[in-house]
Short mmCIF file of C-alpha atoms and ligand atoms in Angstrom, two decimals:
data_model
loop_
_atom_site.label_atom_id
_atom_site.label_comp_id
_atom_site.label_asym_id
_atom_site.label_seq_id
_atom_site.Cartn_x
_atom_site.Cartn_y
_atom_site.Cartn_z
CA MET A 940 34.75 5.37 -25.63
CA GLU A 941 35.71 8.39 -23.58
CA PHE A 942 33.31 10.42 -21.33
CA LYS A 943 33.64 13.41 -19.11
CA VAL A 944 31.76 12.90 -15.85
CA GLY A 945 31.10 15.76 -13.44
CA VAL A 946 31.04 14.54 -9.82
CA ILE A 947 29.09 16.45 -7.19
CA ALA A 948 30.08 14.61 -4.01
CA GLY A 949 28.01 16.99 -1.91
CA ASP A 950 27.46 16.76 1.79
CA GLY A 951 26.91 14.18 4.55
CA ILE A 952 27.33 10.70 3.16
CA GLY A 953 27.63 12.16 -0.34
CA PRO A 954 31.45 11.81 -0.69
CA GLU A 955 31.42 8.25 0.69
CA ILE A 956 28.73 6.99 -1.69
CA THR A 957 29.98 8.77 -4.80
CA SER A 958 33.47 7.30 -4.25
CA GLN A 959 31.92 3.82 -4.46
CA ALA A 960 30.06 4.66 -7.63
CA VAL A 961 33.30 6.00 -9.19
CA LYS A 962 35.04 2.78 -8.11
CA VAL A 963 32.41 0.74 -9.95
CA LEU A 964 32.58 3.01 -13.05
CA ASP A 965 36.33 2.57 -13.11
CA LYS A 966 35.88 -1.20 -13.05
CA VAL A 967 33.38 -0.86 -15.96
CA ALA A 968 35.98 1.18 -17.83
CA ASP A 969 38.62 -1.51 -17.25
CA VAL A 970 36.47 -4.41 -18.25
CA TYR A 971 34.81 -2.79 -21.29
CA GLY A 972 37.68 -0.61 -22.49
CA HIS A 973 36.23 2.86 -21.84
CA LYS A 974 37.66 5.97 -20.18
CA PHE A 975 35.84 8.12 -17.67
CA ASP A 976 37.41 11.49 -16.82
CA TYR A 977 36.06 12.91 -13.59
CA THR A 978 35.76 16.61 -12.71
CA ASP A 979 34.73 17.56 -9.15
CA ILE A 980 31.92 20.13 -8.91
CA LEU A 981 31.08 21.93 -5.66
CA MET A 982 27.41 22.27 -4.71
CA GLY A 983 25.27 22.51 -1.62
CA GLY A 984 26.79 22.93 1.80
CA ALA A 985 30.28 22.16 0.53
CA SER A 986 29.99 25.11 -1.90
CA ILE A 987 28.57 27.42 0.83
CA ASP A 988 31.61 26.65 3.03
CA ALA A 989 34.08 27.18 0.16
CA CYS A 990 32.45 29.94 -1.88
CA GLY A 991 29.67 31.45 0.26
CA VAL A 992 26.88 30.30 -2.13
CA PRO A 993 25.37 26.86 -2.81
CA LEU A 994 26.12 26.98 -6.53
CA THR A 995 28.56 29.20 -8.45
CA ASP A 996 28.46 30.18 -12.15
CA GLU A 997 31.72 28.32 -12.44
CA ALA A 998 30.12 25.13 -11.15
CA ILE A 999 27.24 25.51 -13.64
CA ALA A 1000 29.71 26.03 -16.51
CA THR A 1001 31.71 22.95 -15.48
CA ALA A 1002 28.51 20.82 -15.29
CA ARG A 1003 27.53 22.07 -18.77
CA SER A 1004 30.91 21.09 -20.13
CA CYS A 1005 30.56 17.49 -18.93
CA ASP A 1006 28.85 14.62 -20.76
CA SER A 1007 26.94 13.87 -17.63
CA VAL A 1008 26.88 14.53 -13.88
CA LEU A 1009 26.94 12.02 -11.02
CA MET A 1010 25.80 13.35 -7.68
CA GLY A 1011 25.80 12.13 -4.11
CA SER A 1012 23.50 14.20 -2.03
CA ILE A 1013 23.48 17.71 -0.59
CA GLY A 1014 22.27 19.30 2.66
CA GLY A 1015 22.91 18.90 6.36
CA ASN A 1016 20.95 18.44 9.54
CA THR A 1017 18.11 20.96 8.96
CA SER A 1018 17.75 21.67 12.72
CA THR A 1019 21.39 22.14 13.73
CA SER A 1020 23.42 23.02 10.63
CA PRO A 1021 24.41 26.70 10.26
CA TRP A 1022 23.52 26.37 6.53
CA TYR A 1023 19.84 26.51 7.56
CA LYS A 1024 20.19 29.82 9.32
CA LEU A 1025 20.83 31.38 5.91
CA GLU A 1026 17.97 32.81 3.83
CA PRO A 1027 16.29 30.12 1.64
CA SER A 1028 18.04 31.22 -1.60
CA LYS A 1029 21.44 30.65 0.03
CA ARG A 1030 20.70 27.20 1.57
CA PRO A 1031 22.13 23.93 0.11
CA GLU A 1032 18.89 22.87 -1.66
CA ALA A 1033 18.90 26.14 -3.64
CA GLY A 1034 22.03 24.81 -5.36
CA LEU A 1035 20.20 21.78 -6.65
CA LEU A 1036 17.19 23.81 -7.84
CA GLY A 1037 19.58 26.23 -9.57
CA LEU A 1038 21.43 23.39 -11.30
CA ARG A 1039 18.21 21.78 -12.50
CA LYS A 1040 17.11 25.13 -13.93
CA ALA A 1041 20.45 26.00 -15.50
CA LEU A 1042 20.70 22.61 -17.22
CA GLY A 1043 17.00 22.60 -18.29
CA LEU A 1044 16.36 19.20 -16.71
CA PHE A 1045 12.71 18.43 -17.57
CA ALA A 1046 12.50 14.63 -17.21
CA ASN A 1047 12.83 12.90 -13.90
CA LEU A 1048 13.31 9.13 -13.92
CA ARG A 1049 12.85 7.10 -10.76
CA PRO A 1050 12.94 3.35 -10.90
CA ALA A 1051 11.26 1.34 -8.14
CA VAL A 1052 12.56 -2.19 -8.12
CA LEU A 1053 11.83 -4.96 -5.65
CA TYR A 1054 14.84 -7.26 -5.50
CA ASP A 1055 14.11 -10.96 -4.81
CA GLU A 1056 16.60 -10.90 -1.97
CA LEU A 1057 14.94 -7.87 -0.30
CA LYS A 1058 11.31 -8.97 -0.58
CA GLY A 1059 11.12 -9.09 3.22
CA ALA A 1060 11.42 -5.30 3.33
CA CYS A 1061 8.37 -4.78 1.09
CA PRO A 1062 5.40 -3.56 3.14
CA LEU A 1063 2.88 -5.22 0.77
CA LYS A 1064 1.24 -8.58 1.33
CA GLU A 1065 3.37 -11.60 0.47
CA GLU A 1066 1.10 -12.69 -2.38
CA ILE A 1067 1.88 -9.32 -4.06
CA SER A 1068 5.52 -8.99 -3.18
CA ASP A 1069 6.20 -12.59 -4.29
CA LYS A 1070 5.61 -11.49 -7.91
CA GLY A 1071 8.28 -8.78 -7.53
CA PHE A 1072 8.18 -5.54 -9.57
CA ASP A 1073 10.42 -3.31 -11.62
CA MET A 1074 8.86 0.02 -12.72
CA LEU A 1075 10.22 3.34 -13.87
CA ILE A 1076 8.34 6.60 -13.14
CA MET A 1077 8.96 9.16 -15.82
CA ARG A 1078 7.85 12.50 -14.33
CA GLU A 1079 7.65 15.82 -16.08
CA LEU A 1080 9.68 18.20 -13.97
CA THR A 1081 9.29 21.80 -15.15
CA GLY A 1082 5.55 22.35 -15.91
CA GLY A 1083 2.14 21.89 -14.36
CA LEU A 1084 0.78 23.08 -11.06
CA TYR A 1085 4.14 23.70 -9.39
CA PHE A 1086 5.17 26.23 -12.01
CA GLY A 1087 1.82 27.79 -13.00
CA GLU A 1088 0.67 31.24 -12.03
CA ARG A 1089 -0.56 31.46 -8.47
CA LYS A 1090 -2.05 34.12 -6.21
CA THR A 1091 -4.13 34.64 -3.10
CA VAL A 1092 -6.82 37.27 -3.29
CA THR A 1093 -9.61 38.48 -0.97
CA GLU A 1094 -13.08 38.17 -2.37
CA ASN A 1095 -16.34 38.91 -0.54
CA GLY A 1096 -14.42 39.20 2.69
CA GLU A 1097 -12.67 35.86 2.50
CA GLN A 1098 -9.33 34.73 1.14
CA LYS A 1099 -9.17 32.75 -2.04
CA ALA A 1100 -6.05 30.96 -3.33
CA ILE A 1101 -5.55 30.17 -7.01
CA ASP A 1102 -2.97 27.78 -8.54
CA THR A 1103 -2.93 27.14 -12.27
CA LEU A 1104 -2.08 23.94 -14.07
CA THR A 1105 -0.80 24.52 -17.60
CA TYR A 1106 0.89 22.32 -20.10
CA THR A 1107 1.84 23.08 -23.70
CA GLU A 1108 1.90 20.46 -26.47
CA THR A 1109 5.69 20.91 -26.69
CA GLU A 1110 6.18 20.17 -23.00
CA ILE A 1111 4.03 17.06 -23.20
CA ARG A 1112 5.62 15.83 -26.41
CA ARG A 1113 9.23 16.02 -25.18
CA ILE A 1114 8.51 14.11 -21.94
CA ALA A 1115 6.30 11.58 -23.72
CA LYS A 1116 9.14 10.92 -26.18
CA ARG A 1117 11.46 10.26 -23.27
CA GLY A 1118 8.94 7.91 -21.75
CA PHE A 1119 8.66 5.84 -24.94
CA GLU A 1120 12.44 5.88 -25.46
CA ALA A 1121 12.89 4.54 -21.92
CA ALA A 1122 10.27 1.82 -22.55
CA MET A 1123 12.25 0.73 -25.69
CA LYS A 1124 15.21 0.06 -23.38
CA ARG A 1125 12.95 -1.95 -21.00
CA ARG A 1126 9.85 -4.13 -21.38
CA LYS A 1127 8.17 -1.89 -23.96
CA LYS A 1128 5.07 -0.84 -22.07
CA VAL A 1129 3.99 2.72 -21.18
CA THR A 1130 1.20 3.52 -18.76
CA SER A 1131 0.37 7.21 -19.24
CA VAL A 1132 -1.26 8.60 -16.09
CA ASP A 1133 -3.63 11.56 -16.13
CA LYS A 1134 -6.97 12.82 -14.90
CA ALA A 1135 -8.59 13.15 -18.33
CA ASN A 1136 -12.09 12.66 -16.96
CA VAL A 1137 -11.80 16.09 -15.28
CA LEU A 1138 -8.84 18.20 -16.44
CA ASP A 1139 -8.30 19.90 -19.79
CA SER A 1140 -4.52 19.66 -19.34
CA SER A 1141 -4.97 15.90 -18.98
CA ARG A 1142 -7.04 15.64 -22.09
CA LEU A 1143 -4.30 17.44 -24.07
CA TRP A 1144 -1.76 15.14 -22.36
CA ARG A 1145 -3.63 12.06 -23.56
CA LYS A 1146 -3.99 13.42 -27.11
CA VAL A 1147 -0.29 14.22 -27.46
CA VAL A 1148 0.83 10.96 -25.86
CA ASN A 1149 -1.34 9.10 -28.38
CA GLU A 1150 0.33 11.00 -31.19
CA VAL A 1151 3.87 10.32 -29.89
CA SER A 1152 3.05 6.63 -29.50
CA LYS A 1153 2.62 6.30 -33.27
CA ASP A 1154 6.45 6.76 -33.57
CA PHE A 1155 6.95 3.77 -31.19
CA PRO A 1156 4.78 0.99 -32.64
CA GLU A 1157 6.59 -1.66 -30.62
CA VAL A 1158 5.55 -0.07 -27.32
CA GLU A 1159 2.25 -0.98 -25.78
CA LEU A 1160 0.41 2.12 -24.50
CA GLU A 1161 -2.30 2.24 -21.86
CA HIS A 1162 -3.92 5.25 -20.23
CA MET A 1163 -4.81 5.19 -16.51
CA LEU A 1164 -6.44 7.76 -14.25
CA VAL A 1165 -4.15 8.91 -11.45
CA ASP A 1166 -6.42 7.75 -8.62
CA ASN A 1167 -6.63 4.28 -10.11
CA CYS A 1168 -2.81 4.26 -10.58
CA ALA A 1169 -2.26 5.10 -6.94
CA MET A 1170 -4.41 2.07 -6.04
CA GLN A 1171 -2.76 -0.22 -8.60
CA ILE A 1172 0.78 0.52 -7.32
CA VAL A 1173 -0.15 -1.18 -4.04
CA ARG A 1174 -2.53 -3.73 -5.48
CA ASP A 1175 -0.50 -5.08 -8.39
CA PRO A 1176 2.81 -3.16 -8.97
CA ALA A 1177 4.08 -5.94 -11.26
CA GLN A 1178 1.81 -4.72 -14.05
CA PHE A 1179 3.88 -1.55 -14.61
CA ASP A 1180 6.91 -0.94 -16.81
CA VAL A 1181 7.16 2.79 -17.48
CA ILE A 1182 4.67 5.17 -15.83
CA LEU A 1183 4.60 8.43 -17.73
CA THR A 1184 3.05 11.35 -15.94
CA GLU A 1185 2.96 15.10 -15.27
CA ASN A 1186 4.76 16.92 -12.47
CA MET A 1187 2.45 16.73 -9.42
CA PHE A 1188 1.05 13.28 -10.16
CA GLY A 1189 4.64 12.04 -10.65
CA ASP A 1190 5.80 13.64 -7.41
CA ILE A 1191 3.20 11.74 -5.45
CA LEU A 1192 3.30 8.44 -7.35
CA SER A 1193 7.11 8.23 -7.31
CA ASP A 1194 7.18 8.52 -3.54
CA GLU A 1195 4.48 5.89 -3.27
CA ALA A 1196 6.34 3.55 -5.62
CA SER A 1197 9.62 4.01 -3.80
CA MET A 1198 8.01 3.28 -0.42
CA VAL A 1199 6.68 -0.07 -1.53
CA THR A 1200 10.19 -1.27 -2.25
CA GLY A 1201 10.90 -0.76 1.45
CA SER A 1202 14.58 0.17 1.05
CA ILE A 1203 15.51 3.83 0.57
CA GLY A 1204 19.24 3.10 0.20
CA MET A 1205 18.54 1.19 -3.04
CA LEU A 1206 16.62 3.79 -5.05
CA SER A 1207 18.39 5.58 -7.94
CA SER A 1208 17.18 8.54 -10.00
CA ALA A 1209 18.02 10.62 -13.04
CA SER A 1210 17.03 14.04 -14.36
CA LEU A 1211 17.55 14.63 -18.08
CA ASN A 1212 17.38 17.50 -20.51
CA GLU A 1213 16.92 17.74 -24.31
CA THR A 1214 20.46 16.56 -24.91
CA LYS A 1215 22.10 13.43 -23.49
CA LEU A 1216 23.24 15.28 -20.39
CA GLY A 1217 21.67 14.24 -17.13
CA VAL A 1218 22.17 14.49 -13.39
CA TYR A 1219 22.20 11.07 -11.73
CA GLU A 1220 21.69 10.79 -7.99
CA PRO A 1221 20.24 8.53 -5.28
CA SER A 1222 16.63 9.25 -4.24
CA HIS A 1223 17.66 9.56 -0.62
CA GLY A 1224 19.18 12.59 1.12
CA SER A 1225 22.67 13.21 2.67
CA ALA A 1226 21.89 11.21 5.83
CA PRO A 1227 23.96 13.51 8.12
CA ASP A 1228 23.15 11.18 11.04
CA ILE A 1229 25.46 8.48 9.62
CA ALA A 1230 27.98 10.62 7.67
CA GLY A 1231 31.63 9.54 7.95
CA MET A 1232 30.80 6.24 9.66
CA ASP A 1233 31.32 4.04 6.58
CA ILE A 1234 27.90 2.42 7.07
CA ALA A 1235 25.86 4.15 4.33
CA ASN A 1236 24.42 2.00 1.55
CA PRO A 1237 26.09 3.07 -1.71
CA ILE A 1238 23.83 0.96 -3.93
CA ALA A 1239 21.36 3.75 -4.90
CA THR A 1240 24.31 5.83 -6.13
CA ILE A 1241 25.90 2.87 -7.92
CA LEU A 1242 22.57 2.17 -9.63
CA SER A 1243 22.34 5.88 -10.54
CA ALA A 1244 25.73 5.50 -12.23
CA ALA A 1245 24.26 2.50 -14.13
CA MET A 1246 21.43 4.78 -15.28
CA MET A 1247 24.00 7.26 -16.52
CA LEU A 1248 25.65 4.52 -18.58
CA ARG A 1249 22.24 3.55 -20.03
CA TYR A 1250 20.55 6.92 -20.61
CA SER A 1251 23.40 9.38 -21.23
CA PHE A 1252 26.05 7.14 -22.76
CA ASP A 1253 23.94 4.44 -24.45
CA LEU A 1254 26.19 1.78 -22.88
CA GLU A 1255 23.46 -0.81 -22.40
CA LYS A 1256 25.66 -3.85 -21.79
CA GLU A 1257 27.73 -2.00 -19.27
CA ALA A 1258 24.63 -0.73 -17.44
CA ASP A 1259 23.25 -4.31 -17.34
CA ALA A 1260 26.60 -5.46 -15.92
CA VAL A 1261 26.32 -3.00 -13.01
CA ASP A 1262 22.68 -3.99 -12.32
CA ALA A 1263 23.72 -7.67 -12.42
CA ALA A 1264 26.62 -7.06 -10.05
CA VAL A 1265 24.27 -5.46 -7.52
CA LYS A 1266 21.88 -8.41 -7.77
CA LYS A 1267 24.76 -10.84 -7.38
CA VAL A 1268 26.13 -9.15 -4.27
CA LEU A 1269 22.68 -9.31 -2.68
CA LYS A 1270 22.32 -12.94 -3.71
CA ASP A 1271 25.74 -13.67 -2.17
CA GLY A 1272 24.33 -12.46 1.12
CA TYR A 1273 26.06 -9.10 1.65
CA ARG A 1274 24.08 -6.26 3.22
CA THR A 1275 24.73 -2.76 4.54
CA ILE A 1276 23.14 -2.04 7.91
CA ASP A 1277 19.93 -0.46 6.47
CA ILE A 1278 19.02 -3.65 4.56
CA MET A 1279 20.52 -6.13 7.01
CA SER A 1280 18.58 -9.27 7.93
CA GLU A 1281 19.29 -12.42 9.94
CA GLY A 1282 21.88 -14.78 8.53
CA LYS A 1283 23.42 -12.23 6.13
CA SER A 1284 26.93 -10.69 6.20
CA GLN A 1285 26.99 -7.07 7.25
CA VAL A 1286 29.48 -4.89 5.32
CA GLY A 1287 30.31 -1.17 5.32
CA CYS A 1288 29.97 1.36 2.50
CA ARG A 1289 33.49 0.89 1.14
CA GLN A 1290 33.38 -2.87 1.23
CA MET A 1291 30.01 -2.91 -0.53
CA GLY A 1292 31.57 -0.79 -3.29
CA ASP A 1293 34.49 -3.27 -3.55
CA LEU A 1294 32.18 -6.29 -3.66
CA ILE A 1295 30.08 -4.80 -6.43
CA ALA A 1296 33.12 -3.68 -8.43
CA GLU A 1297 34.59 -7.17 -8.14
CA ARG A 1298 31.41 -8.61 -9.70
CA ILE A 1299 31.51 -6.50 -12.88
CA THR A 1300 32.13 -8.90 -15.74
CA ARG A 1301 31.64 -8.99 -19.47
P1 LIG B 1273 17.72 11.20 4.30
O1 LIG B 1273 17.26 10.47 3.10
O2 LIG B 1273 19.06 11.83 4.20
O3 LIG B 1273 17.72 10.27 5.57
C1 LIG B 1273 16.56 9.62 6.08
C2 LIG B 1273 16.96 8.34 6.87
O4 LIG B 1273 17.42 7.36 5.92
C3 LIG B 1273 18.16 8.64 7.82
O5 LIG B 1273 17.95 7.83 8.99
C4 LIG B 1273 19.36 8.16 7.08
O6 LIG B 1273 20.41 7.68 7.90
C5 LIG B 1273 18.80 7.00 6.22
N1 LIG B 1273 19.49 6.87 4.94
C6 LIG B 1273 19.40 7.67 3.88
N2 LIG B 1273 20.20 7.24 2.90
C7 LIG B 1273 20.81 6.17 3.35
C8 LIG B 1273 21.78 5.26 2.80
N3 LIG B 1273 22.27 5.44 1.56
N4 LIG B 1273 22.20 4.27 3.58
C9 LIG B 1273 21.74 4.07 4.81
N5 LIG B 1273 20.81 4.86 5.37
C10 LIG B 1273 20.34 5.90 4.64
O7 LIG B 1273 16.61 12.31 4.60
P2 LIG B 1273 16.63 13.53 5.68
O8 LIG B 1273 17.24 13.08 6.95
O9 LIG B 1273 15.21 14.01 5.69
O10 LIG B 1273 17.49 14.66 5.02
C11 LIG B 1273 18.87 14.89 5.32
C12 LIG B 1273 19.42 15.98 4.43
O11 LIG B 1273 19.37 15.54 3.06
C13 LIG B 1273 18.58 17.27 4.46
O12 LIG B 1273 19.47 18.34 4.44
C14 LIG B 1273 17.73 17.21 3.20
O13 LIG B 1273 17.38 18.51 2.75
C15 LIG B 1273 18.72 16.56 2.28
N6 LIG B 1273 18.14 15.91 1.09
C16 LIG B 1273 18.82 16.07 -0.10
C17 LIG B 1273 18.35 15.51 -1.24
C18 LIG B 1273 19.15 15.65 -2.54
O14 LIG B 1273 20.31 16.01 -2.46
N7 LIG B 1273 18.56 15.42 -3.66
C19 LIG B 1273 17.20 14.70 -1.20
C20 LIG B 1273 16.52 14.56 0.00
C21 LIG B 1273 17.03 15.18 1.16
#
């Protein structure tokens, strides 16, 4: 099959890590008989330097014309880079927000996986980390408290701030559907997280999720209150497969889940819209402190490319092959500096890309 992939290399370590993901995709293409056509898209600091703005209309049009977009990371050193002397709407991050809006990306997927070989990095007790975990947080990205009406008024001589949390049935239904679809590609369990004992929006959430679940009879559904979920992620993360939740709860829980893996250079992510198009990127930033040194860990970006194969292109076997190659390389004892431990072989960014690409098999 043939796919058009937009590549936003971005800033800092972005170009180094995306090159490794492209290398791995090319190997997948070779081994499985596909063709990926890449188109570079400027965004963030790179776009400010070239075009004066962090995202141009042309870049948006190019992204829309692609089957999917692979991204490194954008932004520079927020204290020293001249990009941060610009007004907020002209800074690198405005490019990413603009792209998310323009493409209507409403579903954010963040897996948190504890690899056997990296259990030592997990900050949880050994009896918990020994069981390992592999969960996917499916977070609604465009509704809820962050996008509701807000204002600050003065009443009876004191200031009062108001934020509103709204969700429509349509918004809940489309993200719930994504959550169940993702579970069908995994271990077929959805934990829907809300605060239905207090919030109306959560009661509607629960009702609509129950309705959507009827279309996915193979998927086990449980409901969990958000405070309990926050506890369970550190008490027994192995119980989770897909955690489906609204915007703010997902923001907090996905950071918690990623921290318990202990290795930021390993965490992939995806943001999807109503079509198959998605933006796939590592969860970490552009690490300007190590840019150009060939020491960045490219695995999060390579795993993001695997998510692209799975969720945008429906190439399940190929995505499994990338995941397996990453596991193999760790098992074979290769580590970038951020995940290095005694007795292992330290490799750079490029070599890590080569080692993973070599391990892609049918
Ligand atoms: P960061 O994630 O870039 O770096 C935090 C620490 O982790 C640094 O010490 C860095 O060297 C290390 N690190 C990150 N990724 C690594 C990798 N793949 N391999 C090895 N080490 C890695 O976070 P920050 O320093 O707070 O932000 C730097 C810039 O990135 C800022 O401009 C920020 O706005 C931007 N940022 C962009 C995105 C995005 O593009 N989606 C996300 C987060 C931050």
